[in-house]
Coordinates of C-alpha atoms in Angstrom, one line a residue:
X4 CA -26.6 -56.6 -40.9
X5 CA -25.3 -53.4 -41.8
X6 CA -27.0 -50.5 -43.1
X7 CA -29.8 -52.7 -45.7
X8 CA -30.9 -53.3 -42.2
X9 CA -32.1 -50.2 -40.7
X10 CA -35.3 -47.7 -40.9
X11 CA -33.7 -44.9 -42.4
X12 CA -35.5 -41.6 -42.8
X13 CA -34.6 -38.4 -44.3
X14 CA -34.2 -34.9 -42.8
X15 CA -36.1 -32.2 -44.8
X16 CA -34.7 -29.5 -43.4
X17 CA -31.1 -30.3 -44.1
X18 CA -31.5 -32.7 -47.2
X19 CA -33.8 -31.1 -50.4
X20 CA -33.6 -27.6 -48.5
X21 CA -32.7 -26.2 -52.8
X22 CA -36.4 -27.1 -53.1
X23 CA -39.9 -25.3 -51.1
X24 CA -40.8 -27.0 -47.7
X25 CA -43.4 -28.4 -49.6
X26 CA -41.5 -30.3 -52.5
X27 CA -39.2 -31.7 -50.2
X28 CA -41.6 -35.0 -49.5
X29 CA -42.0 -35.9 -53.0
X30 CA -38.1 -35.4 -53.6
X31 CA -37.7 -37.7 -50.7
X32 CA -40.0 -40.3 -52.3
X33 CA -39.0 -40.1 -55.6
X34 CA -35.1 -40.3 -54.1
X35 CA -36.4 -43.8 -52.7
X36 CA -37.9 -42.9 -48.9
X37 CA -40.9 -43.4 -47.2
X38 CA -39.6 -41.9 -44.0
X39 CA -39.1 -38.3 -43.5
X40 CA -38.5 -36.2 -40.5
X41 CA -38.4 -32.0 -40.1
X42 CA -36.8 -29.5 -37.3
X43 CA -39.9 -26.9 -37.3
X44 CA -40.6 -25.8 -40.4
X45 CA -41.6 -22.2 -39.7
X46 CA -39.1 -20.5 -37.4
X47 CA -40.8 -17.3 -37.7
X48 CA -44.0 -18.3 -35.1
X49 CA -44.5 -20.9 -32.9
X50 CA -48.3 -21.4 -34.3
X51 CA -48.3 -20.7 -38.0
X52 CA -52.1 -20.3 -39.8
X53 CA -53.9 -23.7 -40.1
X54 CA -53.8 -23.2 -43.7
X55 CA -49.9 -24.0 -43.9
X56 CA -50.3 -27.2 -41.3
X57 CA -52.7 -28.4 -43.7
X58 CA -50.6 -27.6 -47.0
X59 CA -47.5 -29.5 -45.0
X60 CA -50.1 -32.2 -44.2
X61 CA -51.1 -32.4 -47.4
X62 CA -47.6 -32.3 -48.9
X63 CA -46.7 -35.8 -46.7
X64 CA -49.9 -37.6 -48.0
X65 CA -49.8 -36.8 -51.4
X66 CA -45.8 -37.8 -51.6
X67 CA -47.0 -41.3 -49.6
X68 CA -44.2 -39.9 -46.9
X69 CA -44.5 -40.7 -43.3
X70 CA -43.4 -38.3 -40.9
X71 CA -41.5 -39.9 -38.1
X72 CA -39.9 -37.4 -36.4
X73 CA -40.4 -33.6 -35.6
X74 CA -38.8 -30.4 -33.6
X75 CA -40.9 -28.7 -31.2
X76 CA -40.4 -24.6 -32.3
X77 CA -36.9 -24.3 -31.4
X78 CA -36.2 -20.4 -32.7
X79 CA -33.7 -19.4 -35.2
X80 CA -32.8 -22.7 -36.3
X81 CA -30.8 -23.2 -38.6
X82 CA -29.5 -20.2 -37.3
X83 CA -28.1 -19.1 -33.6
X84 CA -30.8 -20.7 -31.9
X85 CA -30.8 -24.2 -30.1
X86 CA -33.7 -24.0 -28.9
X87 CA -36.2 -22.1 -26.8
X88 CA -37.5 -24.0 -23.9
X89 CA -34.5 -23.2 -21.4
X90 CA -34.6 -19.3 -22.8
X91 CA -36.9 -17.3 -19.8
X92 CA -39.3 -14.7 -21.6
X93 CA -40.3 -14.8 -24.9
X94 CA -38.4 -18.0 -26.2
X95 CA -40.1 -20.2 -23.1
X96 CA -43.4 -18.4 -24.1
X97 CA -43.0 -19.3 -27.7
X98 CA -42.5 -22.6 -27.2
X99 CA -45.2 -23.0 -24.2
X100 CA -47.7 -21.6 -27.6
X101 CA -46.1 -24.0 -30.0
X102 CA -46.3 -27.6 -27.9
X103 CA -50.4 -28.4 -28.7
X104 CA -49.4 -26.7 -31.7
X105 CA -47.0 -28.7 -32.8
X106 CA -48.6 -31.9 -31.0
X107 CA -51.7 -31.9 -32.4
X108 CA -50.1 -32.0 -35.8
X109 CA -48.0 -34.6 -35.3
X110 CA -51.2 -36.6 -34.2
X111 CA -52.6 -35.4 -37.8
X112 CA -49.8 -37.2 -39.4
X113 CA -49.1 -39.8 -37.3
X114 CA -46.0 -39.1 -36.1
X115 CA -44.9 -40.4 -33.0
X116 CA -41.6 -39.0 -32.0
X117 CA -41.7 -34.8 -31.0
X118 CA -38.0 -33.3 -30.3
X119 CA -37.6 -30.5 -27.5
X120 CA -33.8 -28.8 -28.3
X121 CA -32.9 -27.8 -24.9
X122 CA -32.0 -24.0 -25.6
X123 CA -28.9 -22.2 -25.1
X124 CA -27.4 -20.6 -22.0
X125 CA -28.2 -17.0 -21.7
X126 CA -25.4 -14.5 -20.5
X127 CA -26.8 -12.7 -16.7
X128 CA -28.9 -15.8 -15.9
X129 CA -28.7 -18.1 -13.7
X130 CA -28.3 -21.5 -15.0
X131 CA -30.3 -23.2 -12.4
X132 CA -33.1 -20.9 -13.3
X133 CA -33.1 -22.2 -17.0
X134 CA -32.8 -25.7 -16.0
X135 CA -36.2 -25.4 -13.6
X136 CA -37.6 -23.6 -16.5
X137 CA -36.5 -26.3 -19.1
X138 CA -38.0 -28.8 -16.5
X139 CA -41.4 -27.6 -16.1
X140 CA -41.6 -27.0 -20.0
X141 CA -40.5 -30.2 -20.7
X142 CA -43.0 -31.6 -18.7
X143 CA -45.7 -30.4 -20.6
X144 CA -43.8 -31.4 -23.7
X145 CA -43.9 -34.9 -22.1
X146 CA -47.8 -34.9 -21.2
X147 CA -48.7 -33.4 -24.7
X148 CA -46.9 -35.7 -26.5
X149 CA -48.3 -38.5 -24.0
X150 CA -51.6 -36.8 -25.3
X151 CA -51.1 -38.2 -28.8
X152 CA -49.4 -41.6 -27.9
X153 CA -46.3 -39.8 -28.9
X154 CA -41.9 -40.1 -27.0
X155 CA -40.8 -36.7 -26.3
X156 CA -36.9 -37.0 -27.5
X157 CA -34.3 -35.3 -25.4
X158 CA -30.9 -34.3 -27.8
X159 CA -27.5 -33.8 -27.1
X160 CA -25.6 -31.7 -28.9
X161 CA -21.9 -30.8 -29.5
X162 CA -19.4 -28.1 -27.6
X163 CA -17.5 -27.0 -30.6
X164 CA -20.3 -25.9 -32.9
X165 CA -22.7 -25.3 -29.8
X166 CA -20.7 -23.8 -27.5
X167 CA -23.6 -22.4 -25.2
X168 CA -25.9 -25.4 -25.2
X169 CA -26.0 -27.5 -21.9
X170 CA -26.5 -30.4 -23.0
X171 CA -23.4 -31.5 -24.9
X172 CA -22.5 -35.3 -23.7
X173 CA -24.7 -38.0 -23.9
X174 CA -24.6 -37.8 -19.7
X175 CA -26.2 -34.3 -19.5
X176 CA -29.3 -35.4 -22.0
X177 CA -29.7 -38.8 -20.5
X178 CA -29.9 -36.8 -17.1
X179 CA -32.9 -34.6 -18.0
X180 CA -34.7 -37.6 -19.9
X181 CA -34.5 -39.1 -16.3
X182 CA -35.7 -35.9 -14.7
X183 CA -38.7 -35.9 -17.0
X184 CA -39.8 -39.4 -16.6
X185 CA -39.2 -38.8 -12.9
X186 CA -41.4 -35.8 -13.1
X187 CA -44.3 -37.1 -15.0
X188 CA -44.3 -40.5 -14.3
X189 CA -45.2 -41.3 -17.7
X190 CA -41.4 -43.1 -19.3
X191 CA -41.9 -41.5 -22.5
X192 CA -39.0 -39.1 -22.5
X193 CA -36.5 -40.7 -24.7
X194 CA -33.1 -39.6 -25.6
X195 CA -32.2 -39.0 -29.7
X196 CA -28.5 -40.6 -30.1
X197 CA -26.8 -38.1 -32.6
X198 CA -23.4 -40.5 -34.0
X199 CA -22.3 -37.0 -35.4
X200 CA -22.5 -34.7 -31.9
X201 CA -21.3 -37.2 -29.7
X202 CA -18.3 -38.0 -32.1
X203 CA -17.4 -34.2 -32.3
X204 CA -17.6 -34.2 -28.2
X205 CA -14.8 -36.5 -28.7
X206 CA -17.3 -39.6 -26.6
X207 CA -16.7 -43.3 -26.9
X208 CA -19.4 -44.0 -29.2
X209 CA -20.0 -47.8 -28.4
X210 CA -20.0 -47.3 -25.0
X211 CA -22.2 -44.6 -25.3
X212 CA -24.7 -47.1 -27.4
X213 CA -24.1 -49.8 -25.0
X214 CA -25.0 -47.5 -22.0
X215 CA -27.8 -45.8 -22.8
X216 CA -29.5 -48.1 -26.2
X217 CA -32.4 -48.9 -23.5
X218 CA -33.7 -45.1 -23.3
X219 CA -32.8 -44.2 -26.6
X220 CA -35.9 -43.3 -28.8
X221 CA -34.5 -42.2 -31.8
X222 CA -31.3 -42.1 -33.8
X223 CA -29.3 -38.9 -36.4
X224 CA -26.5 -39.8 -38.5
X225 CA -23.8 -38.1 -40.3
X226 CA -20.4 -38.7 -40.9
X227 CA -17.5 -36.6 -39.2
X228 CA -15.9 -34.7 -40.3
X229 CA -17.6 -32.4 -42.3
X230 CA -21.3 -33.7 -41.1
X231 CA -21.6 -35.1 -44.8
X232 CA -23.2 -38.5 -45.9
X233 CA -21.2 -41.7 -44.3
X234 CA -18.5 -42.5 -46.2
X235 CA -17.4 -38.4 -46.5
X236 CA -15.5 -39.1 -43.3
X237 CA -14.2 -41.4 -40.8
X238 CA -16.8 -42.5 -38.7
X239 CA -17.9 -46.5 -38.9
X240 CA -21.4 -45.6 -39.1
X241 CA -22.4 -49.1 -40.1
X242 CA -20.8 -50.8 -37.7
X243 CA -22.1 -48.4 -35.1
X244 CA -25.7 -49.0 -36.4
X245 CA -25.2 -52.6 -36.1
X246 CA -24.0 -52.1 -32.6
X247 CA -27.4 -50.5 -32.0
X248 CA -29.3 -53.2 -33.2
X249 CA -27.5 -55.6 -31.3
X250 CA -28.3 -53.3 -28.1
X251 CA -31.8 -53.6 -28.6
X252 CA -32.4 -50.3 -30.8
X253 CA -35.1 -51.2 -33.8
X254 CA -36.4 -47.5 -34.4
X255 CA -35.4 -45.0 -37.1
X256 CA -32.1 -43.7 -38.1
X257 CA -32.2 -40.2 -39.3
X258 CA -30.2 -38.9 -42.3
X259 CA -29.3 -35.1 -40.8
X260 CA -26.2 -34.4 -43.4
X261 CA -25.3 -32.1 -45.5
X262 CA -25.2 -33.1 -49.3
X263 CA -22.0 -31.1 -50.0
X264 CA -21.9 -29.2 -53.2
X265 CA -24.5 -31.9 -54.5
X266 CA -27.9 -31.8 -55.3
X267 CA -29.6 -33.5 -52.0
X268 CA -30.4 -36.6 -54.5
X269 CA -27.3 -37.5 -55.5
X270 CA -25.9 -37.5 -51.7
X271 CA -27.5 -41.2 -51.1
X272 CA -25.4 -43.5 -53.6
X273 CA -24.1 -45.1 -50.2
X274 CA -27.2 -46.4 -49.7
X275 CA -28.9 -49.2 -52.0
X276 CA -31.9 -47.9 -53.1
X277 CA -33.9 -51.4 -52.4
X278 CA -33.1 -50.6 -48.4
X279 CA -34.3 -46.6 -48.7
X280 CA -38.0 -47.4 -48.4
X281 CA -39.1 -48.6 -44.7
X282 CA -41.0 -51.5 -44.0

């Protein structure tokens, strides 16, 4: 047990983010990883120029990475944005032209796992209104993702540092991912356990894992607080993982923290460098 025996996988677009999108897979591997993940890469557009899916593709491949997990467009983010599919207008249009977008690239590199940030509440509209919206978009998240053999993953986030996202309690997320799979019919809306959001909700974090292990597709860690690597805080993250296991969870754990004032290489000496490469 303990954290030798996880999948871990490294977040590109919080870890290595001192290097170009496109050194950040070879950092990864040459840090010890064969497992990477990435919130989308160009926040700009929903449906960048072939040319730069093809120079990411061949930025994975060449660095002998494996893409395991990726954002559908989600807008300014990192920025004020938490997404786009609740957002009516031009947000919910963006990411409506980013979903084969972003699916069929996935399918290019084999990754199985596509994450659909909720969006934020907007000021004059009605909530209800968003949360049909979200609904229907998140259906066609779940079908094109279905397309490709791929989970749709369903995040929660937390109230403090997003105070005007929805879904901010394991409850709330686990609630849509229900909604989708009711919708579709097709189970593959999962829900991405964050350690770090539901610990700054304040949530009971074992209970949370015991409760809701079965429909949990993937798993984000960092430690709390100061969203640095485990051991920068207080959270058990270890035994927590364990916990997981034990509940039945054998997918990848994603390493979304901040290195601290640190190059992004030096941030893993809590992790033995024989258990950083998946099997």
């Amino acid at each position: 047990m303990g954290y030798p025996d996880q999948r871990f996988d490294v977040n590109l677009s919080i870890l290595f983010t001192e290097l170009p999108l496109l050194e950040r897979p070879a950092a990864a591997a040459a840090a010890g990883f064969t497992a990477v993940e990435l919130w989308w890469p160009w926040i700009e557009t929903p449906t960048p120029p072939q040319v730069e899916l093809d120079a990411l593709k061949k930025a994975l491949d060449d660095a002998g990475t494996q893409l395991v997990g990726l954002n559908f467009y989600a807008g300014q983010l990192p920025g004020p944005d938490r997404g786009a599919l609740s957002v009516p207008g031009t947000e919910s249009d963006r990411f409506r032209a980013n979903i084969e977008v972003a699916a069929d690239f996935a399918a290019s590199v084999g990754c199985a796992a596509l994450n659909a940030l909720y969006g934020n509440r907007v000021e004059g509209v009605d909530p209800q209104v968003q949360d049909t919206l979200a609904l229907e978009n998140l259906v066609l998240a779940a079908r094109a993702a279905d397309r490709i053999g791929a989970i749709l993953l369903v995040e929660a986030l937390n109230k403090p540092e997003s105070p005007l996202y929805p879904l901010v309690g394991a409850p709330a997320a686990i609630e849509v991912v229900d909604k989708v799979n009711a919708a579709t019919g097709l189970g593959n809306a999962k829900f991405l356990l964050d350690l770090y959001h539901l610990s700054m909700n304040g949530e009971d974090l074992s209970q949370v894992i015991k409760a809701y292990a079965a429909k949990t597709g993937h798993v984000q860690i960092a430690d709390n607080p100061g969203r640095g690597a485990p051991g920068t805080g207080t959270l058990p993250l270890e035994r927590l993982l364990d916990e997981l296991k034990d509940a039945g969870y054998a997918g990848w754990v994603g390493l979304e923290y901040k290195p601290g004032d640190r190059p992004s290489a030096e941030s893993f000496d809590w992790l033995p460098a024989s258990a950083r490469a998946a099997g």
